[in-house]
Short mmCIF file of C-alpha atoms in Angstrom, two decimals:
data_model
loop_
_atom_site.label_atom_id
_atom_site.label_comp_id
_atom_site.label_asym_id
_atom_site.label_seq_id
_atom_site.Cartn_x
_atom_site.Cartn_y
_atom_site.Cartn_z
CA MET O 176 26.18 119.05 -66.07
CA ASN O 177 25.06 118.49 -62.62
CA THR O 178 27.34 116.02 -61.04
CA SER O 179 26.27 116.66 -57.38
CA ASN O 180 25.66 113.57 -55.18
CA SER O 181 21.80 113.09 -55.02
CA THR O 182 19.92 110.08 -53.09
CA SER O 183 18.73 108.91 -56.55
CA GLY O 184 22.21 108.27 -57.98
CA SER O 185 24.53 105.66 -56.82
CA THR O 186 28.06 106.43 -55.67
CA SER O 187 29.54 104.44 -58.94
CA GLU O 188 27.34 106.74 -61.26
CA VAL O 189 28.70 109.67 -59.60
CA ALA O 190 32.19 108.50 -59.79
CA ALA O 191 31.70 107.64 -63.45
CA LEU O 192 30.22 111.00 -64.10
CA ASN O 193 33.11 112.77 -62.52
CA ARG O 194 35.64 110.61 -64.52
CA SER O 195 34.01 111.27 -67.82
CA SER O 196 33.81 114.92 -67.25
CA LYS O 197 37.51 115.16 -66.66
CA THR O 198 38.43 113.04 -69.37
CA GLY O 199 35.98 114.33 -71.91
CA GLU O 200 34.30 111.01 -72.35
CA LEU O 201 30.59 109.99 -72.23
CA PRO O 202 29.71 107.60 -69.20
CA GLN O 203 29.24 104.21 -69.97
CA THR O 204 25.44 103.57 -69.27
CA GLY O 205 23.74 100.12 -69.25
CA GLU O 206 27.46 98.59 -68.39
CA PHE O 207 25.77 96.27 -65.66
CA GLU O 208 23.11 94.09 -67.02
CA SER O 209 20.72 91.80 -65.15
CA ASN O 210 20.90 88.28 -65.69
CA THR O 211 17.23 87.57 -64.49
CA ASP O 212 15.90 87.23 -67.95
CA GLU O 213 18.40 84.29 -68.51
CA TYR O 214 17.83 82.75 -65.41
CA LEU O 215 13.99 82.93 -65.88
CA GLY O 216 14.28 81.40 -69.47
CA GLY O 217 16.65 78.55 -68.00
CA VAL O 218 13.90 77.83 -65.42
CA ALA O 219 11.22 77.77 -68.09
CA LEU O 220 13.03 75.58 -70.37
CA LEU O 221 14.01 73.11 -67.47
CA THR O 222 10.44 73.09 -66.42
CA ALA O 223 9.14 72.21 -70.05
CA ILE O 224 11.83 69.56 -70.23
CA LEU O 225 10.80 68.08 -67.00
CA LEU O 226 7.21 68.32 -67.82
CA GLY O 227 7.73 66.60 -71.05
CA LEU O 228 9.64 63.73 -69.71
CA LYS O 229 7.14 63.22 -67.13
CA THR O 230 4.25 62.96 -69.77
CA ARG O 231 6.48 60.83 -71.87
CA LYS O 232 7.18 58.40 -68.86
CA LYS O 233 3.39 58.23 -68.00
CA LYS O 234 2.44 57.64 -71.81
CA ASN O 235 4.90 54.74 -71.90
CA GLN O 236 3.48 53.25 -68.72
CA GLN O 237 0.10 53.05 -70.10
CA GLN O 238 1.08 51.25 -73.21
#
């Protein structure tokens, strides 16, 4: 196992590799997840709600 510090690996990844090799455990990959999908989903939902309310208001004003 190569645990040398390279420019492609972050220091936390190297530290995790060093820790896991000393304790005999596998490194925890995917530990940090991005919330980008959740934020985009929330924005899309909010946009759909606002457009629906705007359409409903416009439709009610025409009647």
